[in-house]
Coordinates of C-alpha atoms in Angstrom, one line a residue:
X1 CA 5.5 -3.5 -2.7
X2 CA 6.2 -1.6 0.1
X3 CA 4.0 0.8 1.5
X4 CA 3.1 3.9 4.4
X5 CA 0.3 4.1 5.6
X6 CA -2.2 7.0 5.4
X7 CA -5.9 7.5 4.3
X8 CA -5.8 9.1 0.4
X9 CA -2.7 7.3 -0.3
X10 CA -4.0 2.6 3.4
X11 CA 3.7 -2.4 -0.5
X12 CA 7.8 -2.0 -12.3
X13 CA 9.0 -1.0 -15.6
X14 CA 12.8 -2.2 -15.6
X15 CA 13.4 -5.2 -15.7
X16 CA 17.5 -6.1 -15.4
X17 CA 16.8 -10.0 -16.0
X18 CA 15.0 -12.5 -16.6
X19 CA 12.9 -13.7 -13.7
X20 CA 14.2 -17.5 -13.2
X21 CA 11.2 -17.9 -10.5
X22 CA 10.6 -21.3 -9.5
X23 CA 7.1 -23.0 -10.9
X24 CA 3.8 -22.4 -9.2
X25 CA 3.3 -25.4 -6.7
X26 CA -0.2 -23.9 -5.9
X27 CA -2.9 -23.5 -7.5
X28 CA -3.2 -21.4 -11.1
X29 CA -5.5 -18.4 -9.9
X30 CA -9.6 -18.7 -9.3
X31 CA -11.3 -22.2 -9.0
X32 CA -14.8 -23.4 -9.7
X33 CA -14.3 -25.0 -6.3
X34 CA -13.9 -22.2 -4.6
X35 CA -16.0 -19.9 -6.6
X36 CA -19.1 -21.9 -5.2
X37 CA -18.0 -21.0 -1.6
X38 CA -17.3 -18.0 -2.1
X39 CA -21.0 -17.8 -3.4
X40 CA -22.0 -19.9 -0.7
X41 CA -20.3 -17.4 1.8
X42 CA -21.8 -14.7 0.3
X43 CA -25.6 -16.2 0.4
X44 CA -24.8 -17.0 4.0
X45 CA -24.0 -13.7 5.1
X46 CA -26.6 -11.8 3.2
X47 CA -29.4 -13.6 5.1
X48 CA -27.0 -12.9 8.9
X49 CA -26.2 -8.9 7.5
X50 CA -23.8 -7.0 10.1
X51 CA -25.0 -6.6 13.8
X52 CA -23.7 -2.8 14.2
X53 CA -22.8 -1.3 17.3
X54 CA -21.0 1.1 19.6
X55 CA -17.1 0.3 18.6
X56 CA -15.0 -1.5 20.7
X57 CA -12.9 1.0 22.8
X58 CA -9.8 -1.1 21.1
X59 CA -10.5 0.4 17.6
X60 CA -10.1 4.0 18.6
X61 CA -13.0 5.2 16.6
X62 CA -16.2 8.2 18.4
X63 CA -19.4 8.0 17.4
X64 CA -21.4 8.0 15.4
X65 CA -19.1 5.9 14.4
X66 CA -20.3 1.8 14.3
X67 CA -19.0 -1.2 14.2
X68 CA -19.4 -5.7 13.3
X69 CA -18.2 -8.2 11.9
X70 CA -18.6 -10.0 9.2
X71 CA -17.4 -14.1 9.3
X72 CA -15.7 -15.5 5.8
X73 CA -14.5 -18.9 5.8
X74 CA -10.7 -19.3 6.6
X75 CA -10.7 -21.4 3.3
X76 CA -13.4 -20.8 0.5
X77 CA -12.7 -24.0 -1.0
X78 CA -14.2 -25.8 2.5
X79 CA -17.0 -23.0 2.9
X80 CA -18.5 -24.9 5.8
X81 CA -15.0 -25.2 7.5
X82 CA -13.5 -22.6 9.7
X83 CA -14.4 -19.4 9.9
X84 CA -12.6 -16.1 10.4
X85 CA -13.9 -12.9 11.4
X86 CA -13.5 -9.4 9.6
X87 CA -14.3 -6.0 12.1
X88 CA -16.1 -3.5 9.9
X89 CA -16.5 -0.4 10.7
X90 CA -19.2 2.5 9.1
X91 CA -20.8 6.1 9.3
X92 CA -23.8 6.6 7.8
X93 CA -24.5 8.7 5.5
X94 CA -25.7 12.6 6.5
X95 CA -27.5 13.5 3.3
X96 CA -31.7 13.5 4.8
X97 CA -33.1 13.4 1.2
X98 CA -33.2 9.6 1.0
X99 CA -33.1 10.3 -2.5
X100 CA -29.3 11.4 -2.0
X101 CA -28.2 8.4 -0.3
X102 CA -26.9 5.9 -2.8
X103 CA -25.4 2.6 -0.5
X104 CA -22.5 1.9 0.8
X105 CA -18.7 2.8 0.0
X106 CA -16.2 0.2 1.0
X107 CA -12.6 1.2 0.8
X108 CA -9.5 -0.2 1.0
X109 CA -5.9 1.1 2.2
X110 CA -3.4 -1.2 0.6
X111 CA -0.6 -2.6 1.7
X112 CA -1.2 -6.3 1.9
X113 CA -1.1 -5.3 5.3
X114 CA -3.0 -1.7 5.1
X115 CA -6.2 -1.4 8.2
X116 CA -9.2 0.8 6.7
X117 CA -11.2 0.4 10.3
X118 CA -10.1 4.7 10.2
X119 CA -11.6 5.0 7.0
X120 CA -15.4 6.8 8.3
X121 CA -13.7 9.5 10.2
X122 CA -13.5 10.8 6.7
X123 CA -16.6 12.1 5.9
X124 CA -15.2 14.5 8.3
X125 CA -13.1 16.7 5.9
X126 CA -14.2 18.7 3.3
X127 CA -12.4 16.3 0.6
X128 CA -15.5 13.9 1.8
X129 CA -18.5 15.8 2.3
X130 CA -20.6 15.2 -0.4
X131 CA -19.8 11.1 -0.6
X132 CA -20.1 11.3 2.6
X133 CA -23.8 13.1 2.5
X134 CA -24.2 10.5 0.1
X135 CA -23.0 7.5 1.0
X136 CA -22.7 5.2 3.8
X137 CA -18.7 5.2 4.3
X138 CA -17.8 1.1 5.1
X139 CA -14.1 0.4 6.2
X140 CA -12.7 -2.4 7.6
X141 CA -9.4 -5.1 8.1
X142 CA -9.0 -7.5 5.5
X143 CA -8.1 -10.9 7.1
X144 CA -5.8 -10.7 9.0
X145 CA -4.7 -7.1 9.9
X146 CA -5.8 -5.9 13.1
X147 CA -8.0 -8.1 14.6
X148 CA -9.2 -10.2 11.9
X149 CA -7.6 -13.3 12.7
X150 CA -4.6 -11.5 13.1
X151 CA -1.2 -12.5 12.0
X152 CA 2.3 -12.8 13.4
X153 CA 5.4 -13.7 12.9
X154 CA 7.7 -12.0 15.4
X155 CA 7.8 -10.6 18.6
X156 CA 6.8 -6.9 18.0
X157 CA 9.8 -5.7 20.0
X158 CA 11.9 -7.6 18.1
X159 CA 10.2 -6.2 14.6
X160 CA 11.4 -2.7 15.9
X161 CA 14.3 -3.3 17.3
X162 CA 16.8 0.0 16.8
X163 CA 18.8 1.2 16.1
X164 CA 19.5 -0.8 12.1
X165 CA 22.1 -0.3 9.4
X166 CA 20.7 0.0 5.8
X167 CA 24.0 -0.1 3.6
X168 CA 23.2 0.7 -0.3
X169 CA 26.3 -1.5 -1.2
X170 CA 26.1 -4.3 1.4
X171 CA 29.2 -6.3 1.3
X172 CA 28.7 -10.2 0.8
X173 CA 29.1 -10.7 4.6
X174 CA 25.8 -8.3 5.0
X175 CA 24.3 -10.0 2.1
X176 CA 24.6 -13.7 3.7
X177 CA 23.5 -12.6 7.2
X178 CA 20.2 -11.1 5.6
X179 CA 19.7 -14.7 3.7
X180 CA 19.5 -16.5 7.1
X181 CA 17.1 -14.3 9.0
X182 CA 14.7 -14.4 6.1
X183 CA 14.7 -17.9 5.9
X184 CA 14.2 -17.5 9.7
X185 CA 11.3 -14.6 9.0
X186 CA 9.9 -17.4 6.2
X187 CA 9.8 -20.0 8.3
X188 CA 8.3 -19.3 11.7
X189 CA 5.7 -17.2 10.0
X190 CA 4.1 -20.1 8.4
X191 CA 5.1 -22.2 11.3
X192 CA 2.8 -20.0 13.8
X193 CA 0.0 -19.3 11.1
X194 CA -1.8 -22.6 10.2
X195 CA -4.1 -22.0 7.6
X196 CA -1.9 -19.0 6.9
X197 CA -1.6 -20.0 2.6
X198 CA -5.2 -18.7 2.6
X199 CA -4.2 -15.2 2.8
X200 CA -3.7 -13.8 -0.8
X201 CA -5.1 -11.8 -2.7
X202 CA -8.0 -13.9 -4.6
X203 CA -9.4 -14.6 -0.9
X204 CA -9.5 -10.8 0.3
X205 CA -11.7 -10.0 -2.5
X206 CA -13.5 -13.3 -2.2
X207 CA -13.8 -11.4 1.5
X208 CA -14.7 -8.4 -0.1
X209 CA -17.8 -9.6 -2.2
X210 CA -18.8 -11.3 1.3
X211 CA -18.5 -7.9 2.8
X212 CA -20.7 -6.8 0.3
X213 CA -23.5 -9.1 0.4
X214 CA -23.3 -8.6 4.5
X215 CA -23.8 -4.8 3.6
X216 CA -27.3 -5.8 1.8
X217 CA -25.5 -4.5 -1.3
X218 CA -26.3 -6.0 -4.6
X219 CA -23.3 -4.4 -6.4
X220 CA -20.7 -2.9 -5.2
X221 CA -19.1 0.3 -5.0
X222 CA -15.7 0.4 -3.6
X223 CA -11.9 2.9 -3.5
X224 CA -8.8 0.8 -3.2
X225 CA -5.4 2.7 -2.8
X226 CA -2.3 1.2 -3.8
X227 CA -2.3 -2.7 -3.1
X228 CA -6.4 -1.4 -2.9
X229 CA -6.2 -1.7 -6.2
X230 CA -5.1 -4.5 -7.3
X231 CA -7.5 -6.0 -4.9
X232 CA -10.3 -4.1 -6.6
X233 CA -9.0 -5.3 -10.1
X234 CA -8.6 -9.0 -9.2
X235 CA -12.5 -8.6 -7.9
X236 CA -13.3 -7.3 -11.1
X237 CA -12.0 -10.1 -13.0
X238 CA -13.8 -12.1 -10.5
X239 CA -17.0 -10.4 -10.0
X240 CA -17.7 -7.8 -12.9
X241 CA -21.3 -8.4 -12.8
X242 CA -21.3 -7.3 -8.7
X243 CA -19.6 -3.7 -9.6
X244 CA -21.2 -0.7 -9.3
X245 CA -19.3 1.5 -9.4
X246 CA -14.9 1.9 -8.7
X247 CA -12.1 4.2 -7.8
X248 CA -8.5 2.4 -8.8
X249 CA -6.2 5.8 -6.9
X250 CA -3.0 4.9 -7.9
X251 CA -2.7 1.7 -9.4
X252 CA -0.2 -1.6 -8.9
X253 CA 0.9 -2.6 -12.1
X254 CA -1.8 -6.0 -12.7
X255 CA 0.2 -7.7 -15.4
X256 CA 1.0 -11.5 -13.9
X257 CA 4.6 -11.3 -15.1
X258 CA 5.2 -8.3 -12.8
X259 CA 3.3 -9.9 -9.8
X260 CA 5.6 -8.8 -7.5
X261 CA 9.0 -9.4 -7.9
X262 CA 8.9 -7.4 -11.3
X263 CA 6.7 -5.3 -9.5
X264 CA 9.3 -4.3 -6.7
X265 CA 12.3 -3.4 -9.0
X266 CA 10.1 -1.1 -10.7
X267 CA 9.1 0.4 -7.6
X268 CA 12.9 1.2 -6.1
X269 CA 13.7 2.8 -9.9
X270 CA 10.8 5.2 -8.9
X271 CA 11.8 5.6 -6.0
X272 CA 15.2 6.6 -6.8
X273 CA 12.9 9.6 -9.4
X274 CA 10.8 11.0 -6.5
X275 CA 13.8 10.9 -3.9
X276 CA 15.7 13.1 -6.6
X277 CA 12.5 15.4 -6.7
X278 CA 12.9 16.2 -2.8
X279 CA 16.1 17.0 -3.1
X280 CA 15.9 19.7 -6.2
X281 CA 12.8 20.9 -3.8
X282 CA 15.5 21.5 -0.7
X283 CA 18.0 23.0 -2.9
X284 CA 15.6 25.6 -4.4
X285 CA 14.7 26.9 -0.7
X286 CA 18.4 26.6 0.3
X287 CA 18.3 30.2 2.4
X288 CA 15.5 27.9 4.9
X289 CA 17.3 25.3 5.6
X290 CA 20.9 25.4 4.4
X291 CA 21.7 21.4 3.7
X292 CA 23.0 22.3 -0.8
X293 CA 22.0 24.3 -3.5
X294 CA 22.0 21.8 -5.9
X295 CA 20.5 18.1 -5.9
X296 CA 23.2 16.9 -5.1
X297 CA 25.0 19.1 -2.6
X298 CA 21.8 18.1 -0.8
X299 CA 22.8 14.5 -1.0
X300 CA 25.8 14.9 0.2
X301 CA 24.8 16.5 3.6
X302 CA 21.9 13.6 4.0
X303 CA 25.2 11.2 3.8
X304 CA 26.6 13.2 6.0
X305 CA 23.8 12.5 8.4
X306 CA 23.8 8.9 7.2
X307 CA 27.2 8.5 8.2
X308 CA 27.1 10.1 11.7
X309 CA 24.3 8.1 12.6
X310 CA 26.0 5.1 11.7
X311 CA 28.6 5.5 13.7
X312 CA 27.0 7.3 17.0
X313 CA 22.5 6.6 16.4
X314 CA 20.5 10.0 17.1
X315 CA 18.9 9.4 20.6
X316 CA 20.3 6.1 20.4
X317 CA 17.5 4.9 18.6
X318 CA 18.0 6.4 14.8
X319 CA 20.7 4.4 12.7
X320 CA 20.5 4.6 9.2
X321 CA 17.6 2.2 8.8
X322 CA 15.3 4.5 11.1
X323 CA 16.8 7.6 8.6
X324 CA 16.4 6.0 5.7
X325 CA 12.6 5.0 6.2
X326 CA 12.1 8.3 7.3
X327 CA 12.9 10.2 4.2
X328 CA 11.9 7.2 2.4
X329 CA 8.1 8.2 3.8
X330 CA 9.2 11.9 2.1
X331 CA 8.8 9.7 -1.2
X332 CA 5.7 8.4 -0.9
X333 CA 3.9 11.7 0.2
X334 CA 5.3 15.7 -0.1
X335 CA 3.3 16.7 2.6
X336 CA 7.0 15.3 4.4
X337 CA 9.5 17.3 2.5
X338 CA 9.1 20.8 4.7
X339 CA 9.7 18.6 8.1
X340 CA 12.3 15.9 6.6
X341 CA 14.1 18.8 5.2
X342 CA 13.9 20.4 9.1
X343 CA 14.9 17.8 11.0
X344 CA 17.5 17.0 8.8
X345 CA 18.6 20.6 9.1
X346 CA 18.4 20.9 12.7
X347 CA 21.0 17.9 12.8
X348 CA 23.5 19.1 10.7
X349 CA 23.7 22.6 13.0
X350 CA 24.1 20.4 16.2
X351 CA 20.1 19.1 16.9
X352 CA 19.1 15.8 16.7
X353 CA 15.9 15.9 18.3
X354 CA 13.2 17.1 16.0
X355 CA 15.3 13.7 13.8
X356 CA 15.0 11.4 16.6
X357 CA 10.9 13.0 17.1
X358 CA 10.4 12.1 13.2
X359 CA 12.5 9.0 12.6
X360 CA 12.4 6.8 15.6
X361 CA 10.7 3.9 15.9
X362 CA 7.5 3.8 17.9
X363 CA 6.9 1.7 20.8
X364 CA 3.0 1.9 20.8
X365 CA 2.7 1.7 17.2
X366 CA 5.2 -1.6 17.8
X367 CA 2.3 -4.3 17.4
X368 CA 0.1 -3.0 14.9
X369 CA 3.7 -2.9 12.4
X370 CA 4.4 -6.3 13.4
X371 CA 1.2 -7.4 11.6
X372 CA 1.2 -5.3 9.2
X373 CA 4.9 -6.5 8.0
X374 CA 2.8 -9.7 8.7
X375 CA 0.3 -10.0 6.4
X376 CA 1.9 -8.2 3.8
X377 CA 4.9 -10.9 4.0
X378 CA 2.1 -13.2 4.0
X379 CA 0.2 -12.0 0.4
X380 CA 3.1 -11.4 -1.4
X381 CA 4.7 -14.2 -1.1
X382 CA 1.4 -16.9 -1.6
X383 CA 0.2 -14.4 -4.4
X384 CA 2.7 -15.4 -6.9
X385 CA 6.4 -17.5 -8.0
X386 CA 9.4 -15.7 -7.0
X387 CA 12.6 -16.3 -7.4
X388 CA 14.0 -19.1 -5.1
X389 CA 18.3 -18.6 -5.5
X390 CA 19.4 -15.6 -4.3
X391 CA 21.8 -15.4 -7.1
X392 CA 19.0 -13.9 -9.5
X393 CA 18.0 -11.1 -6.3
X394 CA 21.4 -10.1 -5.9
X395 CA 22.2 -9.7 -9.5
X396 CA 19.0 -7.8 -10.4
X397 CA 19.3 -5.5 -7.0
X398 CA 23.0 -5.3 -7.5
X399 CA 22.7 -3.6 -11.4
X400 CA 19.6 -1.6 -9.9
X401 CA 21.5 -0.5 -6.8
X402 CA 23.9 1.0 -9.1
X403 CA 21.9 4.0 -10.4
X404 CA 18.9 3.6 -8.1
X405 CA 20.4 2.9 -4.7
X406 CA 18.1 4.6 -2.3
X407 CA 16.1 2.1 -1.5
X408 CA 16.7 -0.4 -4.0
X409 CA 18.1 -2.6 -1.2
X410 CA 15.9 -2.7 1.6
X411 CA 13.0 -3.3 -0.5
X412 CA 15.0 -6.6 -1.8
X413 CA 15.6 -7.3 2.4
X414 CA 12.0 -6.6 2.9
X415 CA 10.9 -9.4 0.4
X416 CA 13.6 -11.7 0.3
X417 CA 11.6 -14.1 2.8
X418 CA 9.4 -15.0 -0.5
X419 CA 12.1 -16.9 -2.0
X420 CA 12.3 -19.4 1.5
X421 CA 8.5 -19.2 1.2
X422 CA 7.6 -22.7 2.5
X423 CA 4.1 -22.6 2.0
X424 CA 2.5 -23.2 -2.2
X425 CA 2.7 -20.3 -4.0
X426 CA -0.6 -19.4 -6.8
X427 CA -0.2 -18.0 -10.4
X428 CA -1.8 -14.1 -10.0
X429 CA -4.7 -13.8 -11.9
X430 CA -5.3 -12.2 -15.5
X431 CA -6.8 -9.7 -15.0
X432 CA -8.6 -8.6 -17.9
X433 CA -12.1 -7.7 -18.9
X434 CA -13.9 -7.5 -21.8
X435 CA -16.1 -4.2 -22.8
X436 CA -20.0 -4.5 -21.2
X437 CA -18.4 -6.6 -18.8
X438 CA -17.8 -4.1 -15.8
X439 CA -19.2 -1.0 -15.8
X440 CA -17.1 1.8 -16.0
X441 CA -14.5 2.5 -13.9
X442 CA -12.3 4.9 -12.6
X443 CA -8.3 5.3 -12.3
X444 CA -6.0 7.8 -10.1
X445 CA -2.7 7.8 -10.5
X446 CA 0.1 10.8 -9.9
X447 CA 3.0 11.0 -13.0
X448 CA 5.8 11.0 -10.5
X449 CA 4.7 9.0 -7.9
X450 CA 7.5 6.2 -6.6
X451 CA 5.4 3.3 -4.9
X452 CA 3.0 2.5 -7.3
X453 CA 4.5 3.5 -10.8
X454 CA 2.4 5.8 -13.7
X455 CA 2.9 2.4 -15.6
X456 CA 0.9 0.7 -13.3
X457 CA -2.1 3.3 -14.4
X458 CA -1.9 2.5 -17.9
X459 CA -1.6 -1.2 -17.5
X460 CA -5.1 -1.4 -15.7
X461 CA -6.4 1.5 -17.9
X462 CA -5.6 -1.2 -20.7
X463 CA -6.9 -4.1 -19.0
X464 CA -10.2 -3.1 -18.0
X465 CA -12.6 -2.3 -20.4
X466 CA -14.6 0.9 -20.7
X467 CA -11.7 2.8 -17.9
X468 CA -11.1 6.4 -17.4
X469 CA -8.1 7.5 -16.5
X470 CA -7.0 11.1 -14.4
X471 CA -3.5 11.9 -14.2
X472 CA -2.3 14.7 -12.1
X473 CA 0.5 15.5 -14.0
X474 CA 4.7 16.3 -12.5
X475 CA 3.3 15.4 -9.5
X476 CA 4.1 11.9 -7.2
X477 CA 2.1 11.8 -4.5
X478 CA 1.0 8.2 -3.5
X479 CA -2.2 8.2 -3.4
X480 CA -4.3 11.9 -4.9
X481 CA -8.2 11.2 -4.6
X482 CA -9.9 13.4 -1.6
X483 CA -6.0 14.4 -1.6
X484 CA -5.2 19.0 -2.5
X485 CA -6.0 19.0 -6.5
X486 CA -9.5 20.3 -6.8
X487 CA -9.6 18.9 -10.5
X488 CA -8.8 15.3 -9.4
X489 CA -11.2 15.9 -6.8
X490 CA -13.7 17.1 -8.6
X491 CA -13.7 14.0 -10.9
X492 CA -13.5 11.5 -8.7
X493 CA -16.8 13.4 -6.7
X494 CA -18.5 13.6 -10.7
X495 CA -18.2 9.9 -11.1
X496 CA -19.3 8.8 -6.9
X497 CA -22.1 10.6 -7.1
X498 CA -23.2 10.5 -10.6
X499 CA -21.2 7.6 -12.3
X500 CA -19.9 10.7 -14.6
X501 CA -16.8 9.6 -15.8
X502 CA -14.3 12.5 -17.8
X503 CA -14.9 12.9 -21.2
X504 CA -11.7 11.7 -22.8
X505 CA -10.5 8.8 -21.1
X506 CA -7.3 9.6 -20.7
X507 CA -7.5 12.7 -18.7
X508 CA -4.7 15.9 -17.4
X509 CA -4.8 17.9 -13.8
X510 CA -1.7 20.4 -13.4
X511 CA 0.2 19.0 -10.3
X512 CA -1.0 20.6 -7.0
X513 CA 1.0 23.4 -4.9
X514 CA 4.6 21.7 -3.7
X515 CA 4.6 22.4 0.2
X516 CA 5.8 25.6 1.6
X517 CA 9.3 25.3 3.5
X518 CA 9.4 25.0 7.3
X519 CA 11.6 27.6 8.8
X520 CA 13.8 26.8 10.9
X521 CA 12.4 27.7 14.9

């Protein structure tokens, strides 16, 4: 599922047709050999611990953050075989009273492909102050990410090539080109990365348990955002007795039937709703932006800009593809709304500079972006069966694009390599814990979240016995923990600091305030 990087955010409900997926040719969920390998790796990590030192310059992490590495097997069925190193970061708890300290809080920002190494820096923000006093804040780069046995599938400059097209209703000829590109990407990605079949959510969960052991923690305290919630749910299924506390922020639907093809259809439908929310906000501030007094008029202004950059890319780098990617971020986080509206308004008045500044690719980020995409693709393709006939993709996405054109086809192209992935596929883990099997857990969700539609939080709540769901009503920010909503943060603090959940298993918070418009300069 497509995901935008953010600290309090770190890739569905709509079923358009029966999924004609090929049967999985790989393993069906966890197996005893790999489970034994995970136990052996965890015992070895517990003995070795982590050697903490100043962070390498490449991590761009200042003191007092410390860094180290944890060794994990590439293949848990062969735990004494090839090892890979995961990079880890830590900011020690700031609390002066030993009784106040509660061990390590490990964070995963999502993706798959998100890098959590900067998480310890969260302790400098007011929203994390109390948690940072009680916990060592621990971030890490999952396998394949950053310097943790990094994956790469193509030249970063090629990956970031701009300008690009992004038709909402592509022609048959355009579809044929994208199919050939997807086939080449899948083939090259597997060929360039021996052992890529071991980059899965199951192995990410096993890595997380090895990290727990290396930290010297008998039980794991964990917070996952976006894909990190699915990773956490799989961990809870594999290692329920190793869980202390878990926060699931913006939950992926863990239903095996949704992972990952149908989840992506649901995500595309949800982005259309959130895109409408943004346009309605812009229309309410027409006195500032002059883009239209109705959502339909704002859409017309956007489509006019889209047609213009298709003819002549803004700054030579911003075409329809870059424009769509920039405005997609407004679907994730409403704090982007004033910036994106300002850029569109300025462009409409003849000034392309703000749009170029916000939408053009950043060359310095090319390597990181390509790496993140490679990991995203590998994990999602390996995790589950996908339709292998493009006619299924074409039928489902063409139908969806009729009423949800904003994100549908771009999302399909991003995931299409999974149709042609040559490595074995797994069957998704059926996450389901029984009463008393897992300690109480906390789920946070925004009602209008597009990246992980709200249905996923409800499904996870049903599947994890003893969990509580806190909903930010009438809001759509992706990742609400330690964000601008004091009510949400109060529930998160109470749970992480005291182990206290809301009295009701389903609790609501009023939405945080909408952003204020950014006046034209």
